[in-house]
Structures are given as C-alpha cells and as structure tokens.
Tab-separated table of C-alpha atoms in Angstrom:
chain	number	residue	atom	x	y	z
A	1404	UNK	CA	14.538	11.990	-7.595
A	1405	UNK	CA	11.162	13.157	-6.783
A	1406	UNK	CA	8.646	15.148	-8.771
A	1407	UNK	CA	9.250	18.813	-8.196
A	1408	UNK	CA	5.588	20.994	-6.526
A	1409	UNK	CA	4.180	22.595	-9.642
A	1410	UNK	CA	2.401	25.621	-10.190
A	1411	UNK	CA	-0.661	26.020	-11.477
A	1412	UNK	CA	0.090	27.256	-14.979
A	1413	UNK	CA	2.627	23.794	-15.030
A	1414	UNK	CA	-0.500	21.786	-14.095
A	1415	UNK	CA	-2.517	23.487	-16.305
A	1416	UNK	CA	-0.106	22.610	-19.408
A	1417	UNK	CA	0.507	18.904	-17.742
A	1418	UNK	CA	-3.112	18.483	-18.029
A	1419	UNK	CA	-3.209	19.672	-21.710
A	1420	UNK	CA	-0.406	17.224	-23.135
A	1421	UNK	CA	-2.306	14.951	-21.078
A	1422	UNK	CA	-5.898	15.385	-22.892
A	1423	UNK	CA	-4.150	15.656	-26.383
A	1424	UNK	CA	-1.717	12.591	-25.664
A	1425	UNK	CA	-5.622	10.928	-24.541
A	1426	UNK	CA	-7.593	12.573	-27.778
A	1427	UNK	CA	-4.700	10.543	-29.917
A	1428	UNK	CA	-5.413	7.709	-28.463
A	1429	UNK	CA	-8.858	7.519	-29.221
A	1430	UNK	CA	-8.317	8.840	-32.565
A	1431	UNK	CA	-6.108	5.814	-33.726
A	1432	UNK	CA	-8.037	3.005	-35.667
A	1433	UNK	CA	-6.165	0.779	-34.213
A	1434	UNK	CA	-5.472	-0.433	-38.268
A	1435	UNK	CA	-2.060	0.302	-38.399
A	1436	UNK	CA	-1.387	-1.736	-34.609
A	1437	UNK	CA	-2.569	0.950	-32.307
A	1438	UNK	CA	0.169	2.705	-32.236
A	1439	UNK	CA	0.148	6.348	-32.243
A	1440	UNK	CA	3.382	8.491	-32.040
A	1441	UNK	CA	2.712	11.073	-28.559
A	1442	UNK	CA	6.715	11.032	-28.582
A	1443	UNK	CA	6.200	14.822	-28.725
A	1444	UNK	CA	3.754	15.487	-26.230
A	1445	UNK	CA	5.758	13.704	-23.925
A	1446	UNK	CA	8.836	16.123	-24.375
A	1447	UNK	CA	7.020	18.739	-23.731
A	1448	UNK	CA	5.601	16.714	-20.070
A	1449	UNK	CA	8.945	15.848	-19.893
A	1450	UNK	CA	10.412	19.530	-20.516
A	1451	UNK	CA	7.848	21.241	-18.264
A	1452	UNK	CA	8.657	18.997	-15.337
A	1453	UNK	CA	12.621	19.680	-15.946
A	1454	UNK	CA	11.966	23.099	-16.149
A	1455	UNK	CA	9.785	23.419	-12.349
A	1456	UNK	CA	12.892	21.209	-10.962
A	1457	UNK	CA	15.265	23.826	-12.198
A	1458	UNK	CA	12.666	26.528	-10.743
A	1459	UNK	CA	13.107	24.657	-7.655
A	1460	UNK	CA	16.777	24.931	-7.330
A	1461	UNK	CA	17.138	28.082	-8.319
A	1462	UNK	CA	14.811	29.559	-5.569
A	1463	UNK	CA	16.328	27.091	-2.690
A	1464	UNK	CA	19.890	28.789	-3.524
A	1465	UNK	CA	18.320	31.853	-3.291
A	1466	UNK	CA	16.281	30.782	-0.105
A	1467	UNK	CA	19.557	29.743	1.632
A	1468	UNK	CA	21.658	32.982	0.495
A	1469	UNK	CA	19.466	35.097	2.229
C-alpha cells in the first residue's frame, strides 16, 4: 500500500518524531548495547501516517459522491 500525500502540519510532526527518535540516538552511551527504546515515537509516525490514509479515503468517497 503506498504512503498516503501528507500535509504540511503531518510533515511537520513526521519531522519532529524524526529529530527526537535522532536526539535519542545520540544520547545513548552506547553502555547498556546501544539500544534505546523510540518504540513510542514510532507509534506516533506510525499513527500520523494511519491517520492521513484515513484522511485520504474519507475525502475520495466524498470526491466520488459528488
């Protein structure tokens, strides 16, 4: 399934999780086996994208009602 168009507000918080899920990265002293837990950030990637696919849909049904 491909990547649904964003807006720029979705970018704009894509970009953030992004930078934070980067920021972790190079925060982690790599002591404990450089692993650093951005399960979270990527649910909310994850959520944002599922929520511009559902945007999608819902204005192609109303698109083709017309």
């Amino acid at each position: 399934m491909a990547d649904p168009k964003l807006t720029a507000g979705e970018k704009a918080q894509v970009a953030w999780y992004v930078a934070r899920m980067a920021k972790r990265g190079i925060a982690d002293d790599r002591q404990s086996g450089g692993r650093v837990y951005q399960g979270d950030l990527e649910r909310k990637v994850d959520r944002v994208i599922e929520q511009a696919r559902k945007r999608e849909e819902r204005d192609a049904k109303k698109k083709n009602s017309k």
